[in-house]
Short mmCIF file of C-alpha atoms in Angstrom, two decimals:
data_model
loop_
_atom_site.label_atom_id
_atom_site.label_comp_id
_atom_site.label_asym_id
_atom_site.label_seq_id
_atom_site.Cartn_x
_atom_site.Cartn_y
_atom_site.Cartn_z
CA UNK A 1407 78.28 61.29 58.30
CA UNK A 1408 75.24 62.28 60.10
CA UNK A 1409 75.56 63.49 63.68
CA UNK A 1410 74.12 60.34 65.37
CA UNK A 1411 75.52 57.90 63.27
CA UNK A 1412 79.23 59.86 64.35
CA UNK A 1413 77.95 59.17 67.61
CA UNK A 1414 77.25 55.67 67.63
CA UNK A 1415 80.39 55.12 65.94
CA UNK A 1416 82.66 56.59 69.15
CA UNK A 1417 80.30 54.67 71.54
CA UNK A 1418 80.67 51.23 69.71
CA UNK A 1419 84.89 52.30 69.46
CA UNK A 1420 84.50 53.10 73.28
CA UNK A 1421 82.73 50.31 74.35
CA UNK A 1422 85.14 47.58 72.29
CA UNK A 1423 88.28 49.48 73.92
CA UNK A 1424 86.46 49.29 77.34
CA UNK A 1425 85.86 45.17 76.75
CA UNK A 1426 89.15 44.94 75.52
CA UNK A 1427 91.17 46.05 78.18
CA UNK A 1428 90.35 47.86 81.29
CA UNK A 1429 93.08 50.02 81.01
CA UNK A 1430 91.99 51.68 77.66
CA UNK A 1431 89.91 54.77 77.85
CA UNK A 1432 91.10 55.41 81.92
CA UNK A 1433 92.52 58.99 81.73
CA UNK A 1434 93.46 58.80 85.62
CA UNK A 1435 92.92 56.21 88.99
CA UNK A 1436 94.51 53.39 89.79
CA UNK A 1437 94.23 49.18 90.06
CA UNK A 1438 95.01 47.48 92.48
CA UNK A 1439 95.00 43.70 92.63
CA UNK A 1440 92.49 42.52 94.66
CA UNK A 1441 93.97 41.58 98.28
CA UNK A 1442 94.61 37.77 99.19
CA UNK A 1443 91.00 36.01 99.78
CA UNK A 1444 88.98 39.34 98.76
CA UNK A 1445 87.25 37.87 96.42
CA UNK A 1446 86.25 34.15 95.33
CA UNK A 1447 87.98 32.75 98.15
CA UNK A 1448 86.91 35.67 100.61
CA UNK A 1449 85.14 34.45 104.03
CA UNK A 1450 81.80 34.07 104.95
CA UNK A 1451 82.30 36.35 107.98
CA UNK A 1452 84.02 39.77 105.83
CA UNK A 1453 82.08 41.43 103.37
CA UNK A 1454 84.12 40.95 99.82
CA UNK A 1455 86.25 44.22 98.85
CA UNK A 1456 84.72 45.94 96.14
CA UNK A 1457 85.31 46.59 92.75
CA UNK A 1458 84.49 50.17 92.31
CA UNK A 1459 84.51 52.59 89.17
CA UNK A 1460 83.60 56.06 88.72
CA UNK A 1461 82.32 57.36 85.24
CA UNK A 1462 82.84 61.07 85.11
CA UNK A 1463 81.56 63.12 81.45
CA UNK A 1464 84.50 65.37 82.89
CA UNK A 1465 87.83 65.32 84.04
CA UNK A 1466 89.72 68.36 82.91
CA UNK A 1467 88.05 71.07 85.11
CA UNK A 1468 90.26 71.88 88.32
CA UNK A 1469 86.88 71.24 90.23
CA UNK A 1470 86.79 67.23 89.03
CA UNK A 1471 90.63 67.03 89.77
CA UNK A 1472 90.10 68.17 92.87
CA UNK A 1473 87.06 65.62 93.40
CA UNK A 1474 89.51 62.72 91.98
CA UNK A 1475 92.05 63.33 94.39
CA UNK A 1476 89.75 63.51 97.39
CA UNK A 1477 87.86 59.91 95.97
CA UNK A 1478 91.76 58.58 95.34
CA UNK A 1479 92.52 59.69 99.07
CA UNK A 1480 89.36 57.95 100.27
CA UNK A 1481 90.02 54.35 98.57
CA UNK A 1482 93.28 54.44 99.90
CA UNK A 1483 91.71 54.52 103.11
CA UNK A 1484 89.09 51.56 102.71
CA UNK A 1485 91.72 49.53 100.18
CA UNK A 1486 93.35 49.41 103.90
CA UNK A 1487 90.45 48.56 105.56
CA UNK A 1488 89.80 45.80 102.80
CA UNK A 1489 86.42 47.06 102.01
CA UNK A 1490 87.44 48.39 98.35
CA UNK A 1491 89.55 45.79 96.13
CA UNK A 1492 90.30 47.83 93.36
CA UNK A 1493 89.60 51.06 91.50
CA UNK A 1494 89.38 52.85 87.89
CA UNK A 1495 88.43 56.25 86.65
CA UNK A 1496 86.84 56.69 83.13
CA UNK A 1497 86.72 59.82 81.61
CA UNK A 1498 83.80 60.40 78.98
CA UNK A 1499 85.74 64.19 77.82
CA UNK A 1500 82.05 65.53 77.63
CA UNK A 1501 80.16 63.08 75.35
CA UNK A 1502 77.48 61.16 76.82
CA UNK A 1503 77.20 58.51 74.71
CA UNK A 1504 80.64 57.18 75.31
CA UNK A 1505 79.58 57.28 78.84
CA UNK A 1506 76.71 55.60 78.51
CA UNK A 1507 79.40 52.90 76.80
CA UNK A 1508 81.69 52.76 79.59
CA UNK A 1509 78.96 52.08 82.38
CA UNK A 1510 77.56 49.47 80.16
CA UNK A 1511 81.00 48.11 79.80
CA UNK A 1512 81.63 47.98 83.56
CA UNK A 1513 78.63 46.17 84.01
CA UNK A 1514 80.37 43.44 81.74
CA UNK A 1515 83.33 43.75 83.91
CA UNK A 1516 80.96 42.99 86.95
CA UNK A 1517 81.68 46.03 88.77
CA UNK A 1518 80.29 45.95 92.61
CA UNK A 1519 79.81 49.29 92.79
CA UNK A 1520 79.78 51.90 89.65
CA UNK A 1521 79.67 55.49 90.93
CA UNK A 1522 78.30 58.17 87.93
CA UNK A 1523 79.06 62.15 87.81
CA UNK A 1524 76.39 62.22 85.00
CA UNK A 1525 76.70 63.95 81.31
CA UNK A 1526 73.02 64.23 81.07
CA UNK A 1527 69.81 63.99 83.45
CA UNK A 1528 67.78 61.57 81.69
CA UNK A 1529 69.70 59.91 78.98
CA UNK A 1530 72.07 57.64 81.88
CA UNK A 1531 69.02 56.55 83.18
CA UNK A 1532 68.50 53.62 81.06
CA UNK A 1533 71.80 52.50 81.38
CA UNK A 1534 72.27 53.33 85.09
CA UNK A 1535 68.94 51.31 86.10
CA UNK A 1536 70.36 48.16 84.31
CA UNK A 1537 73.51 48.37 86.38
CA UNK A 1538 71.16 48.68 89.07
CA UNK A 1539 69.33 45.26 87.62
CA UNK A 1540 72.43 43.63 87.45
CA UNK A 1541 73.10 43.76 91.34
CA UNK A 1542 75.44 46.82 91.10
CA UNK A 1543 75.32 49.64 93.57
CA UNK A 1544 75.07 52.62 91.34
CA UNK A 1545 75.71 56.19 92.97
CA UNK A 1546 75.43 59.16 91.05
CA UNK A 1547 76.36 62.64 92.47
CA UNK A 1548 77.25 66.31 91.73
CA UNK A 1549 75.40 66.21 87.98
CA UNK A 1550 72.37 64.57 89.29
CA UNK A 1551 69.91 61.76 86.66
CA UNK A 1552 66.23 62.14 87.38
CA UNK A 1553 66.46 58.14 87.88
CA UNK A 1554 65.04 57.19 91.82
CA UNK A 1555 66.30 53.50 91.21
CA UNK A 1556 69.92 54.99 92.02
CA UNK A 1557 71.53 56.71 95.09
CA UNK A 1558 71.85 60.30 94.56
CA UNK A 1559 74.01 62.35 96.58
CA UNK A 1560 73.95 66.02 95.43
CA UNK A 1561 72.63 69.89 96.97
CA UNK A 1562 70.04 71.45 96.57
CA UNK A 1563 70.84 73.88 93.54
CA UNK A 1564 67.15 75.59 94.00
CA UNK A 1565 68.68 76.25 97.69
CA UNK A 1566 71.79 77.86 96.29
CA UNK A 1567 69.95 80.45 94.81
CA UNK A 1568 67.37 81.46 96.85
CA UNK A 1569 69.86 81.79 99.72
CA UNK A 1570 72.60 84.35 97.84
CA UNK A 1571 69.69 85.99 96.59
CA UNK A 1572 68.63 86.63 99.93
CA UNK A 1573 71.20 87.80 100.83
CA UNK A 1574 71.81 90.00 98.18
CA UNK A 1575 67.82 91.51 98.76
CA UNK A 1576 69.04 92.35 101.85
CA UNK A 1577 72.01 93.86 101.54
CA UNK A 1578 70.38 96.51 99.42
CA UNK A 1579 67.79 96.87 101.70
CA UNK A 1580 64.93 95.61 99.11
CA UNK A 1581 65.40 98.43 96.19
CA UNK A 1582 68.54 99.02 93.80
CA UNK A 1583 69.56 97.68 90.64
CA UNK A 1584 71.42 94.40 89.75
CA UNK A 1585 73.21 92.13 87.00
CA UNK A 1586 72.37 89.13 87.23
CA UNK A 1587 75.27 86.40 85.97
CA UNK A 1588 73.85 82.88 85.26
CA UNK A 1589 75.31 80.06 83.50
CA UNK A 1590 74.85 78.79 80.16
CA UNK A 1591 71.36 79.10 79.52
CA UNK A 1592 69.63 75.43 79.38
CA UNK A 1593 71.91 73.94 81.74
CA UNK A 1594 70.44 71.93 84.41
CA UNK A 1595 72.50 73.58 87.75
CA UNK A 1596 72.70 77.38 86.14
CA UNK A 1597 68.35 76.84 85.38
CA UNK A 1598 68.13 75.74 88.79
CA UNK A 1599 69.67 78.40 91.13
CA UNK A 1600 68.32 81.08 88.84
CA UNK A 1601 65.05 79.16 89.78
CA UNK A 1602 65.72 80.16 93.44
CA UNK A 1603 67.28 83.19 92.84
CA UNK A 1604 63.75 84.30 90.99
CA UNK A 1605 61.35 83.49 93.75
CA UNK A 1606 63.74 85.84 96.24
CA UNK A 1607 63.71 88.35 93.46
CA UNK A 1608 59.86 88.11 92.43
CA UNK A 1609 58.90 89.74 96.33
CA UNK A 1610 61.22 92.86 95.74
CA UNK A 1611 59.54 94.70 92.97
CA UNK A 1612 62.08 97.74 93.71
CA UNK A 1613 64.85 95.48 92.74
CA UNK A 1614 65.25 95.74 88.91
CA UNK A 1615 67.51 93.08 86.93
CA UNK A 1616 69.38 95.47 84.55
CA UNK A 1617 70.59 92.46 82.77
CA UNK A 1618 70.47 89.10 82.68
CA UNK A 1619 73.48 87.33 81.49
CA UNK A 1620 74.45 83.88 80.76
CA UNK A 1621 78.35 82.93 80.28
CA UNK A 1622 80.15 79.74 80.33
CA UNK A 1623 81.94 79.21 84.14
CA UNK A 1624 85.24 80.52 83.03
CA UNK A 1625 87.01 83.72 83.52
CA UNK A 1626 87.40 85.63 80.19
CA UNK A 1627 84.27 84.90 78.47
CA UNK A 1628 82.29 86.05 81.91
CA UNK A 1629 84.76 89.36 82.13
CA UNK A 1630 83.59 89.79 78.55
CA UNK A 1631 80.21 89.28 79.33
CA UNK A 1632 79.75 91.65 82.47
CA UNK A 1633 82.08 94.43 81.11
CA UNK A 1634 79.62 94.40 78.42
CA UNK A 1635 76.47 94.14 80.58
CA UNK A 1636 78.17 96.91 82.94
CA UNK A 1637 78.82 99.60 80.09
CA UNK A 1638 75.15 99.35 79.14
CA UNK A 1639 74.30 99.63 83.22
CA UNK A 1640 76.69 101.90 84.98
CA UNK A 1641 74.46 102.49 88.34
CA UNK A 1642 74.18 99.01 89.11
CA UNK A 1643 74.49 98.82 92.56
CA UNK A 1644 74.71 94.56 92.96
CA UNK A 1645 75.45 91.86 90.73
CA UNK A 1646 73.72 88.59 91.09
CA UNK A 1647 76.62 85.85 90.60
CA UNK A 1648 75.64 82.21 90.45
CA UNK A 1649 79.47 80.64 89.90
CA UNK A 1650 82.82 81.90 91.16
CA UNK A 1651 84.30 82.80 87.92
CA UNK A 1652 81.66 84.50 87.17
CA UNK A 1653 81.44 86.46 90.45
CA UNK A 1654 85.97 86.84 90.40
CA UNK A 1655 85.05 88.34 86.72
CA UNK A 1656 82.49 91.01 87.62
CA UNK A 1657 85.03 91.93 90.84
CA UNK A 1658 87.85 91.88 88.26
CA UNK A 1659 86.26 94.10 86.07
CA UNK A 1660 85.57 96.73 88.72
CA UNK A 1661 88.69 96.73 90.25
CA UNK A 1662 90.22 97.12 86.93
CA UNK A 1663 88.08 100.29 85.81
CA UNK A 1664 88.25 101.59 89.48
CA UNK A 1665 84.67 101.80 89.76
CA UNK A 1666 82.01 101.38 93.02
CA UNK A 1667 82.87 98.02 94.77
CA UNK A 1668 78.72 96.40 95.04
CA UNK A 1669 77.95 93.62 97.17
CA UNK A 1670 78.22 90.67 94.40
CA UNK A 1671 77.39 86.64 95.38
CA UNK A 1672 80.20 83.79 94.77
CA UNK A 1673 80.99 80.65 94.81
CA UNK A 1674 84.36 79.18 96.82
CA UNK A 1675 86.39 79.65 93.73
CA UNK A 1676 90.13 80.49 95.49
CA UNK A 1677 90.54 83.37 92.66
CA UNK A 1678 87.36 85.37 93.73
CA UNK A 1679 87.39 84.37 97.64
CA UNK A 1680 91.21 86.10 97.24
CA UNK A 1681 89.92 89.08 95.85
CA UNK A 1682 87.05 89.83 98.51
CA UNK A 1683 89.75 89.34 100.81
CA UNK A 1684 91.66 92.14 99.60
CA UNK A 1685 88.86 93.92 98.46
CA UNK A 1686 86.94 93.66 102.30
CA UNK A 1687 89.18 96.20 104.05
CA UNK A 1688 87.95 99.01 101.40
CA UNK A 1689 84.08 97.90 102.30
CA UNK A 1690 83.13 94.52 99.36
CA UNK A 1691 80.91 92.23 101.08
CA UNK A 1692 79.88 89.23 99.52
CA UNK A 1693 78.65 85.68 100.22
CA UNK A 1694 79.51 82.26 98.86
CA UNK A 1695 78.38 78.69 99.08
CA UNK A 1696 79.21 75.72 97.13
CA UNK A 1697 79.33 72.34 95.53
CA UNK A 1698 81.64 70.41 97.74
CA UNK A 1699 84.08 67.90 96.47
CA UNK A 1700 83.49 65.78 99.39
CA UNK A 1701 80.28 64.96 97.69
CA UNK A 1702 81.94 62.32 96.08
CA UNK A 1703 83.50 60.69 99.53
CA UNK A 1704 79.68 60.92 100.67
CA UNK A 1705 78.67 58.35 97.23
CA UNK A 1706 81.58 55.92 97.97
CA UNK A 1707 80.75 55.74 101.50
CA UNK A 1708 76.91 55.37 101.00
CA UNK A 1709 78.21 52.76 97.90
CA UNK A 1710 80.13 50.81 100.12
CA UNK A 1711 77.60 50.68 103.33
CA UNK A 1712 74.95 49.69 100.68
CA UNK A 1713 76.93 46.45 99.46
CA UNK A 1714 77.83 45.90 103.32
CA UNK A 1715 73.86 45.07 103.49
CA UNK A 1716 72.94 48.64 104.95
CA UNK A 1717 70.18 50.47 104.30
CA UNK A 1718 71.50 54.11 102.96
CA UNK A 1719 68.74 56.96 101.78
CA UNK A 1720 68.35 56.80 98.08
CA UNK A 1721 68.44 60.42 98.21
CA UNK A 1722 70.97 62.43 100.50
CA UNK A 1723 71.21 66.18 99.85
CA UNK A 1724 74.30 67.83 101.47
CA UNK A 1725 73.72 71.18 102.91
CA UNK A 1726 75.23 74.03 101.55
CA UNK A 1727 77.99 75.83 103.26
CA UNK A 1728 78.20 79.76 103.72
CA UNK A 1729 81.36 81.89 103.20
CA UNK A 1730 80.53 85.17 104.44
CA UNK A 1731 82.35 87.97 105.45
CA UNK A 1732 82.86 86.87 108.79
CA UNK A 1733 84.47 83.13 108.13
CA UNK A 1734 85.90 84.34 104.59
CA UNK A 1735 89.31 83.52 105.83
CA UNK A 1736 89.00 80.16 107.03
CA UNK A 1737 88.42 79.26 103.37
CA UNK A 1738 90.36 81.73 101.47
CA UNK A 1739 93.64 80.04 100.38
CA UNK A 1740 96.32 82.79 99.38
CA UNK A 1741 99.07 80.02 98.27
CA UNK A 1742 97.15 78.18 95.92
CA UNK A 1743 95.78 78.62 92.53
CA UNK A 1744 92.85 80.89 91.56
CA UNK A 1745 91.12 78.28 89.71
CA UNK A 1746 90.90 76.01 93.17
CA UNK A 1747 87.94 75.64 94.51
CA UNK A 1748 89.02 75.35 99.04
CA UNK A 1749 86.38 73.97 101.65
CA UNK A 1750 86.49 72.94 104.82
CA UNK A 1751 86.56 69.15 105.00
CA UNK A 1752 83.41 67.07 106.40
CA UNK A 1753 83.96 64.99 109.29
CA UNK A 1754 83.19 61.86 109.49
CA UNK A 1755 80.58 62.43 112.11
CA UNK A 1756 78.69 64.42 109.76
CA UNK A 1757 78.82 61.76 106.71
CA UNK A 1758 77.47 59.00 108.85
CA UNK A 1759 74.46 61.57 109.78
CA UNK A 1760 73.88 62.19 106.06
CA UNK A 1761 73.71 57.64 105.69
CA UNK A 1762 71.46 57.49 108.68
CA UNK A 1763 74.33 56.05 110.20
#
């Protein structure tokens, strides 16, 4: 069985389950009934409460569970407001094409609003743009499609790396040697930041990239991959870190061999931020942004003020935050898990800002 044809096979299998029964194929979420006179009988005067779904490609990573419960959290909120109706999440467990088959399905269903954390830049777009035909807000954010008949709600990943590399530059005062740890190479958000993190790097010609190193964003293959980058460059003296398990692995590894503590960029994963906080006090200085979970409140919010009848950007980029040295504690969270991912929650205030509100 060929590839493709293995393929179409699980989408056709997803798509039936889907049609069959809402239930199949949900991994997590929640339905709720919709409330007395939401819909078909609701009023002229009150907008109808919305049917709302969100197709993720994952759900495992501590990173989308986090971004679940915060979405959960928020429906609960406008379920009491009757503005949402009910709710579902689908989990595509990585392959696009049975994502592809679950938005398709939900436009069946006649969703209101379908919001997408996308598998693949271009190949939702067909898919996403006839939900969009169909009536159907469609929001996509965090894993952004290069679709502009959508609402996107993402950062700017170019951003991310031009600003820790930046800071970085500076920290060694324009000359030294680094490791750089990316992502896996021909991924969309690792391509990106090492994008920006180039241009900073391209106007310090005294700052030589040792190494350039691409790891999945987990802990033991990136220890692997920068104790093996480090043996090869001893005198490094920073380490260019694009994801927090990457950056908690090139810490780890120095800490463990008792070598020279460099200045190394992170991410808000809880597991490195609770490292530089021990690590600080003996001189490690580091800086951090990240991909807030909130980004996902900021897409059902936009989803639901669109279907309210109110213009919302079709773009809305969420600026990055900064850990540094100085605020490091106000994120750091020493009771929870390494692989958590804390930041400071966005006011409301600032949400209705980002929907021109």
């Amino acid at each position: 069985m060929t590839r493709m044809t293995r393929r179409a096979l699980i989408a056709s299998a997803a798509l039936g389950a889907l049609l069959a029964t809402a239930a199949c194929n949900v991994d997590q979420g929640n339905t709720t009934a919709s409330p007395a006179g939401a819909t078909g009988g609701a009023s002229s005067a009150a907008p109808k409460a919305l049917k709302v779904g969100w197709s993720t490609i994952y759900l495992a990573p501590s990173w989308m569970q986090q971004t679940l419960q915060m979405l959960e959290e928020d429906v609960a909120k406008l379920k009491a407001e009757g503005k949402v109706a009910s709710y579902e999440t689908f989990n595509a467990n990585g392959d696009t094409s049975q994502q592809i088959a679950q938005i398709q399905a939900m436009i069946t269903q006649k969703y209101d609003v379908i919001l997408v954390d996308a598998g693949s830049s271009t190949a939702l777009n067909p898919v996403m743009e006839k939900a969009v035909a169909a009536g159907i807000v469609v929001v996509n954010f965090d894993s952004l499609v290069t679709s502009e008949k959508v609402i996107r709600v993402g950062t700017d990943q170019v951003e991310w790396g031009r600003l820790t590399a930046q800071w970085l530059a500076d920290k060694l005062g324009g000359k030294g040697e680094i490791i750089a740890m990316n992502g896996p190479a021909g991924v969309s958000v690792s391509e990106e930041r090492w994008k920006g993190a180039e241009e900073i790097f391209k106007k310090y010609p005294d700052i030589k990239i040792a190494a350039n190193v691409h790891s999945e964003y987990n802990l033991a293959p990136a220890a692997q991959a920068f104790a093996s980058a480090y043996s090869a460059h001893p005198t490094i003296t920073g380490v260019f870190s694009q994801g927090g398990a990457l950056s908690a692995a090139a810490l780890q590894t120095l800490v463990k061999q008792d070598k020279k503590l460099v200045p190394i960029t992170g991410e808000n994963y809880n597991g490195f931020l609770k490292l530089w906080a021990d690590k600080r006090k003996e001189g490690f200085s580091s800086i951090a942004t990240a991909q807030p979970n909130y980004l996902a409140v900021i897409a059902l919010r936009a989803a639901v003020a669109k279907s309210a009848g109110t213009a919302v950007p079709s773009t809305i980029t969420v600026p990055l935050p900064e850990i540094t040295d100085e605020n490091l504690d106000q994120f750091v969270k020493p009771d929870q898990p390494d692989d958590s991912y804390p930041i400071q929650p966005i006011p409301q205030s600032e949400i209705d800002k980002l929907l021109g509100a």
